[in-house]
mmCIF file of C-alpha atoms in Angstrom:
data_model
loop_
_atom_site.group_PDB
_atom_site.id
_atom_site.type_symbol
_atom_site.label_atom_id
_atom_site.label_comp_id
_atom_site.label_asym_id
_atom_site.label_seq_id
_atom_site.Cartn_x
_atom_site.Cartn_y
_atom_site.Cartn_z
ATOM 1 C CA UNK A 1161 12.282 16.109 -2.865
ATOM 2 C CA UNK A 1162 8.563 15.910 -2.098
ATOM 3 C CA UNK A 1163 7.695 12.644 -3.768
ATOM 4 C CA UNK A 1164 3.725 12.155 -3.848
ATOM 5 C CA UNK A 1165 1.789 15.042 -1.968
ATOM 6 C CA UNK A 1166 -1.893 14.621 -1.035
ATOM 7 C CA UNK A 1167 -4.346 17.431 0.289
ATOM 8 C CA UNK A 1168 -5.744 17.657 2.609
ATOM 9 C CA UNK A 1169 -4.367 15.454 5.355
ATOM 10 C CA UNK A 1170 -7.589 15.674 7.108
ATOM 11 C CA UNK A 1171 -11.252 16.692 6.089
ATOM 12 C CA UNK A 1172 -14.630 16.011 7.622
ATOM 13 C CA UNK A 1173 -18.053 15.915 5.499
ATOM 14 C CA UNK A 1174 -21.442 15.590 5.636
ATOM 15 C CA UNK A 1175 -23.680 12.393 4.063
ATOM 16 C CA UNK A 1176 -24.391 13.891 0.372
ATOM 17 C CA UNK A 1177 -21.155 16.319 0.526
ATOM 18 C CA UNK A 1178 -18.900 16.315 -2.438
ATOM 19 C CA UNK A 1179 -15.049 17.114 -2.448
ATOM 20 C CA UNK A 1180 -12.165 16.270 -4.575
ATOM 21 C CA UNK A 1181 -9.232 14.602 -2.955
ATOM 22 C CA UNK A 1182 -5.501 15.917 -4.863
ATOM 23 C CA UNK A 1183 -2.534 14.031 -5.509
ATOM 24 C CA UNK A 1184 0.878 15.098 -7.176
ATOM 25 C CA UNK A 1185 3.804 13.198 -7.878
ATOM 26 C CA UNK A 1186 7.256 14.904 -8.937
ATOM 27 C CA UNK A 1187 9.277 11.671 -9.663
ATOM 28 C CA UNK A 1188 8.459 11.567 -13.581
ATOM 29 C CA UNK A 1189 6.314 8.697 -12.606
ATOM 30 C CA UNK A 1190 3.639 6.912 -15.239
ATOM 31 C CA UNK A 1191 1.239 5.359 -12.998
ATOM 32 C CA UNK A 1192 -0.890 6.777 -10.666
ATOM 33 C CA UNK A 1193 -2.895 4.984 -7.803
ATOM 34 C CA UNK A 1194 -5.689 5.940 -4.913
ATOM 35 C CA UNK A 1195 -6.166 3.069 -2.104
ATOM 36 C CA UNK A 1196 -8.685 3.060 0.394
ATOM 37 C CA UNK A 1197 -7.489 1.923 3.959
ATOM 38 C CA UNK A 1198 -10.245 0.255 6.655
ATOM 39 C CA UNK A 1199 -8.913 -1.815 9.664
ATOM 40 C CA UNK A 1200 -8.077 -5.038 9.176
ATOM 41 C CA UNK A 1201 -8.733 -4.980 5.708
ATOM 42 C CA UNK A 1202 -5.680 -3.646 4.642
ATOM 43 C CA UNK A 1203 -5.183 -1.489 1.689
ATOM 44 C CA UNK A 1204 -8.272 -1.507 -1.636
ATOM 45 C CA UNK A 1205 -7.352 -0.464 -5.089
ATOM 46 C CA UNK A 1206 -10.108 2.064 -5.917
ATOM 47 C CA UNK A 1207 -8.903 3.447 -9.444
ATOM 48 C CA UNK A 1208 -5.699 3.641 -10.874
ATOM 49 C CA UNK A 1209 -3.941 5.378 -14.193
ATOM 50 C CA UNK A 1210 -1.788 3.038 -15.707
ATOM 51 C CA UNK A 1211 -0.436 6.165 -17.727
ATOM 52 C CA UNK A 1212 -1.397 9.706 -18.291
ATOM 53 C CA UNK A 1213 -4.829 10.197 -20.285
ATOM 54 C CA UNK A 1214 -6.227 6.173 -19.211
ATOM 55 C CA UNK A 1215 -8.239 5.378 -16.231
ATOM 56 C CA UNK A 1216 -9.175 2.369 -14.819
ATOM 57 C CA UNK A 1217 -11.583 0.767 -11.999
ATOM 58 C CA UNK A 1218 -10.074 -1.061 -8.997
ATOM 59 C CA UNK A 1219 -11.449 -3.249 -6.676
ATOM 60 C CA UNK A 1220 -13.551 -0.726 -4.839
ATOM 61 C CA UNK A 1221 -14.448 1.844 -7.219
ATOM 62 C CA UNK A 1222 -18.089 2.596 -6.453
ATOM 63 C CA UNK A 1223 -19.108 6.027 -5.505
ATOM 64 C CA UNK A 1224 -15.876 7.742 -6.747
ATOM 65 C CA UNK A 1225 -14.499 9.120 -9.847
ATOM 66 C CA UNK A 1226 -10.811 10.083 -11.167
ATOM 67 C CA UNK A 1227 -8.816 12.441 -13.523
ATOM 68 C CA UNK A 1228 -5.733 12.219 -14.637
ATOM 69 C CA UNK A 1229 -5.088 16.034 -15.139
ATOM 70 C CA UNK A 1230 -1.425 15.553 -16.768
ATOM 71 C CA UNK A 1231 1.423 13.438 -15.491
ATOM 72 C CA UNK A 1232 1.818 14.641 -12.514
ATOM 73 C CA UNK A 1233 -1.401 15.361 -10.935
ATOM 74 C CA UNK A 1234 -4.036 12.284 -10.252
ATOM 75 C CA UNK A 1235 -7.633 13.369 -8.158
ATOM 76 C CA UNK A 1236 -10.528 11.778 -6.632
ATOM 77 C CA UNK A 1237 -13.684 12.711 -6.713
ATOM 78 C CA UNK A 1238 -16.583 11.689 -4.092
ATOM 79 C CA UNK A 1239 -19.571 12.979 -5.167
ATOM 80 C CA UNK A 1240 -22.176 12.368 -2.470
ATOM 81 C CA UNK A 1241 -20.799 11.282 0.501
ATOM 82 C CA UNK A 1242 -21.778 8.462 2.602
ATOM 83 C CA UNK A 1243 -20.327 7.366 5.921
ATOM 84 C CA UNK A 1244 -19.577 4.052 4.368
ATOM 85 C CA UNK A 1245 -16.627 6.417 2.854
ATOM 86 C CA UNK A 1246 -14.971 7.058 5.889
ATOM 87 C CA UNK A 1247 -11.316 6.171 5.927
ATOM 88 C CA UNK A 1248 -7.873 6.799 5.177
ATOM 89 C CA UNK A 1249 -7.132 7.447 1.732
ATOM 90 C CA UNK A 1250 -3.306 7.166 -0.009
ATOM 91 C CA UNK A 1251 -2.385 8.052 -3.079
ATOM 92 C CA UNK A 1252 0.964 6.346 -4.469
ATOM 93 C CA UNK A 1253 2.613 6.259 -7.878
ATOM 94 C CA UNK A 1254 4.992 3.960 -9.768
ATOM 95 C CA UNK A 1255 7.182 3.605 -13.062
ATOM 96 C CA UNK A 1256 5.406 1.232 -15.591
ATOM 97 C CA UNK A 1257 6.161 -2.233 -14.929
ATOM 98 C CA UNK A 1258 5.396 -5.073 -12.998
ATOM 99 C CA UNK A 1259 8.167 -5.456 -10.242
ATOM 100 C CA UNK A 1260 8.499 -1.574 -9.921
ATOM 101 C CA UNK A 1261 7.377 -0.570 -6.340
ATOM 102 C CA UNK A 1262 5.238 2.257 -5.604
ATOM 103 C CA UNK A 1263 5.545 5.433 -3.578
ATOM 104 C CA UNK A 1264 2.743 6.706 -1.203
ATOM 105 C CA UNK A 1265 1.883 9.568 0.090
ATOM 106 C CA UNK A 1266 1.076 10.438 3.702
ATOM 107 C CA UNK A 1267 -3.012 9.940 3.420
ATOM 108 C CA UNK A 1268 -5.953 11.940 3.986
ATOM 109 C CA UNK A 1269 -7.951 11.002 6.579
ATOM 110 C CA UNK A 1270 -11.688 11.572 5.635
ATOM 111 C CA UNK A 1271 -14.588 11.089 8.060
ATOM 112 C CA UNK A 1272 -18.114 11.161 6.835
ATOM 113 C CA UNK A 1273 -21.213 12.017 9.533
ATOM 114 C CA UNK B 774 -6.643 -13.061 -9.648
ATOM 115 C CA UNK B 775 -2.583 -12.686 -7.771
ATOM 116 C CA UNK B 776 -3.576 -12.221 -3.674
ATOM 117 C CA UNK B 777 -1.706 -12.318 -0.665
ATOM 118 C CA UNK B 778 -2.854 -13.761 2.871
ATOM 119 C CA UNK B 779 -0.546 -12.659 6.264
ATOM 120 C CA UNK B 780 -1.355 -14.980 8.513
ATOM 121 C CA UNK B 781 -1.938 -13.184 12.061
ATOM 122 C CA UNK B 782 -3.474 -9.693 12.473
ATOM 123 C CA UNK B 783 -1.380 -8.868 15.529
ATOM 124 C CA UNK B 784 2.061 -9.879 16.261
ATOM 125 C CA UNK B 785 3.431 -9.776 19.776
ATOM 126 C CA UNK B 786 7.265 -9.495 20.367
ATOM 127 C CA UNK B 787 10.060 -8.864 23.372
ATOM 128 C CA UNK B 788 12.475 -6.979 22.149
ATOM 129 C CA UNK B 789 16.069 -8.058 21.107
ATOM 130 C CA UNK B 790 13.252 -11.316 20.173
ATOM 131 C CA UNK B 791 13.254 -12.625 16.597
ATOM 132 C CA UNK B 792 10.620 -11.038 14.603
ATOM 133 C CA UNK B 793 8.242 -13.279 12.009
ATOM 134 C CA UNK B 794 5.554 -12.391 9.367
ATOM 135 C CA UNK B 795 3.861 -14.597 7.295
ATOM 136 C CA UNK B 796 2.528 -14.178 3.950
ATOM 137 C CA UNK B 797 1.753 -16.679 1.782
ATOM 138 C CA UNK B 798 0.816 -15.600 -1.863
ATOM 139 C CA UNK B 799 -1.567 -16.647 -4.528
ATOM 140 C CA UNK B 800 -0.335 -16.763 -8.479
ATOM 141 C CA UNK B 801 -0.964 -18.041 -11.607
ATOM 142 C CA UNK B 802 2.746 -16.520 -13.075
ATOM 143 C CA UNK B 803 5.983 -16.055 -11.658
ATOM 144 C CA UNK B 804 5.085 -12.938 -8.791
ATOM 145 C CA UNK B 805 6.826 -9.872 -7.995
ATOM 146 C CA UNK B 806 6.456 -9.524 -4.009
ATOM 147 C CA UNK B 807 6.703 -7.103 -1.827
ATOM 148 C CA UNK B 808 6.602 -6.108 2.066
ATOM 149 C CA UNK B 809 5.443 -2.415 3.489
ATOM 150 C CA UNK B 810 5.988 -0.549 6.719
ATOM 151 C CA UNK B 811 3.484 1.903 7.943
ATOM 152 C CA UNK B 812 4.484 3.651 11.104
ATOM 153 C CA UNK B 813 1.892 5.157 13.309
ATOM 154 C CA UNK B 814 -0.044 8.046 11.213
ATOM 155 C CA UNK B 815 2.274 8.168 8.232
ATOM 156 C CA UNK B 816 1.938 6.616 4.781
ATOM 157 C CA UNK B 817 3.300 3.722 3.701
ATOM 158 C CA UNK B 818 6.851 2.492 2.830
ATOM 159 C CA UNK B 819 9.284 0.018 1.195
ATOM 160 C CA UNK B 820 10.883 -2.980 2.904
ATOM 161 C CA UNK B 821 11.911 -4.766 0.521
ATOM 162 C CA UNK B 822 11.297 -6.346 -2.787
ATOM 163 C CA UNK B 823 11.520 -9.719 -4.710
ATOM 164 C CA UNK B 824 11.507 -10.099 -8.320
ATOM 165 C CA UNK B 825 12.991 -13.441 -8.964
ATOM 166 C CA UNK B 826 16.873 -12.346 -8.778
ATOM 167 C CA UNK B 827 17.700 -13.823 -5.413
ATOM 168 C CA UNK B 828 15.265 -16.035 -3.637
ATOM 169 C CA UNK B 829 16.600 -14.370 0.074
ATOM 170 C CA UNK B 830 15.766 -10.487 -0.094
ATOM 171 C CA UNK B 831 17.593 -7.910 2.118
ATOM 172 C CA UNK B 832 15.970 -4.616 3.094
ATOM 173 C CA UNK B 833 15.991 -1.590 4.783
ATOM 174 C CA UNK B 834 16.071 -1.881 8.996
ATOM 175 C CA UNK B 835 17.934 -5.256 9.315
ATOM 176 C CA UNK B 836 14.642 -7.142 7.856
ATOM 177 C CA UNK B 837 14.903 -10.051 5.385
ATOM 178 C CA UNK B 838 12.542 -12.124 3.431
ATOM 179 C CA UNK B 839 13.203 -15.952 2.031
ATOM 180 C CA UNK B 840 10.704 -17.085 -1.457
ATOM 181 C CA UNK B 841 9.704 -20.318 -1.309
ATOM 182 C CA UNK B 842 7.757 -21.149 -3.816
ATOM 183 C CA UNK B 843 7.190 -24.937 -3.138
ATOM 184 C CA UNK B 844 5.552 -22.927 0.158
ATOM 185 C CA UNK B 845 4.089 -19.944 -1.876
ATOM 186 C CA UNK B 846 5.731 -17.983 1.039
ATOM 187 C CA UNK B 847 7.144 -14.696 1.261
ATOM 188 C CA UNK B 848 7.934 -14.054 5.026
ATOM 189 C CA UNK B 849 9.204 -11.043 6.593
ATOM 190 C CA UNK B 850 12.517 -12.057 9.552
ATOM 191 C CA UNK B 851 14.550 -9.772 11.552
ATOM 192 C CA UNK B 852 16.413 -11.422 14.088
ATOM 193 C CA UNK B 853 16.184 -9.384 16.600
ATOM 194 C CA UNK B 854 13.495 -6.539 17.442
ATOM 195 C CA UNK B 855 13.676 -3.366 18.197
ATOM 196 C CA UNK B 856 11.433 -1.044 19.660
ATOM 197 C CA UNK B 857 11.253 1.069 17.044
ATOM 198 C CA UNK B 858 9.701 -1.590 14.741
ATOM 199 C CA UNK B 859 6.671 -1.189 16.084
ATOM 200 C CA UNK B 860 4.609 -0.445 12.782
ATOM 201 C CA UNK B 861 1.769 -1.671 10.697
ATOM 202 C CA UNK B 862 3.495 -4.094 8.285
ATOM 203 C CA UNK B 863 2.054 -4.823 4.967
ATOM 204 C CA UNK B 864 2.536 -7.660 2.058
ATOM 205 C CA UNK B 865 1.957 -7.164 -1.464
ATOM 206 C CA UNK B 866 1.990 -8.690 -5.161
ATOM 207 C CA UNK B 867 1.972 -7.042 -8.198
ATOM 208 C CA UNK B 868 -1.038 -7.573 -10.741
ATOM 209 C CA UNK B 869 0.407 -6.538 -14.295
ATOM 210 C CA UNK B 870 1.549 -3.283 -12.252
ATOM 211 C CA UNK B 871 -0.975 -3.028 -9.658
ATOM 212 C CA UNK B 872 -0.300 -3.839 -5.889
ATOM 213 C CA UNK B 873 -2.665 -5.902 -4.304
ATOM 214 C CA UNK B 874 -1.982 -5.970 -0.591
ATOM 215 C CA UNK B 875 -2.542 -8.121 2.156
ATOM 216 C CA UNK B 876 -4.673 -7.405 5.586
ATOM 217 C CA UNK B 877 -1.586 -5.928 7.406
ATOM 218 C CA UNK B 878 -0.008 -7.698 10.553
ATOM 219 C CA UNK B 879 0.590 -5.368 13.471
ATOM 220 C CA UNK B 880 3.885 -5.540 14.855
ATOM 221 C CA UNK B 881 4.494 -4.977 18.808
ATOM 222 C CA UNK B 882 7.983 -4.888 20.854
ATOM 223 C CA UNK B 883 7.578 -5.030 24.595
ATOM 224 C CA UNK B 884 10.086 -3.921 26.163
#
């Protein structure tokens, strides 16, 4: 049972590089989310889906974009790099509701120079 | 706007030592709480949960958490540490379905 799966797990970029981060879930799952994680700033909501074919800003949403391919597949999108983008990123899904928890996957580790 | 503060970026413990996080919470409504592990390089994953059933929450690893809400507390207890729980550990709320988390407390056992 894979849960969510995120590619890459690493990937390093130039300043003005693009690349598309992918994320999968196979648990049936409506909602789709991509965090950024810095250092003592725990994890920031960048975008989220709260179900398939609606998108929605997080708290940190500047500089990237989303899709919501289909139910099972959520990307993001960086479109010009900058090395204020380097960090860990984690893509996690839920069910709909409020006191449903959500399931991460293992992170991408992205490094802008 | 629902947040949660952890109080204490870095947590120091001997092990077979009682083990306390603190996370005090921020909410207009009734919240649904949560706590995270991350271990070393690996994503992130559940603890435990509260969503108003019991106020004392039992989870995975021998780790409990007690809501207060005359505290606006959610802390995270296990009575005695292992080395193994040496991890990243992470509160949360939920904001109409999205998690908000805290800054993290890291967790270390000496042995």
């Amino acid at each position: 049972n894979a849960g969510v799966t995120q590619t890459p797990k690493f990937q390093v970029l130039k300043t003005g590089q693009s690349m598309t981060l992918q994320c999968a879930q196979d648990m049936n799952h409506n909602s789709m989310y991509w965090y950024r994680q810095d250092p003592g700033m725990g994890l920031r909501l960048i975008y989220y889906s709260a179900s398939e074919g609606t998108t929605d800003k997080g708290e940190v949403p500047n500089g990237y974009n989303v899709s919501r391919l289909n139910k099972r597949e959520f990307s993001l999108r960086l479109e010009s790099a900058a090395p204020s983008q380097t960090s860990v990123y984690f893509c996690a899904s839920s069910r709909l509701g409020a006191d449903t928890e959500a399931f991460f996957g293992q992170g991408t580790r992205l490094t802008v120079v | 706007a629902q947040s949660v503060t952890q109080l204490g970026s870095h947590v120091s413990v001997s092990e077979g030592a009682l083990v306390l996080l603190r996370c005090n919470y921020s909410s207009s409504v009734p919240p649904y709480l949560f706590w995270y592990v991350q271990y070393p390089n690996q994503g992130l994953q559940l603890l435990l949960k509260y969503t108003s059933a019991a106020t004392l929450v039992k989870g995975i690893n021998g780790f409990e958490a007690e809501f207060k809400k005359s505290e606006t507390s959610f802390h995270l207890t296990k009575p005695s540490a292992h080395m193994s729980d040496a991890a990243e550990y992470f509160c949360a709320v939920s904001d109409r379905g999205k998690l908000i988390f805290g800054q993290g407390t890291e967790l270390s056992v000496k042995p």
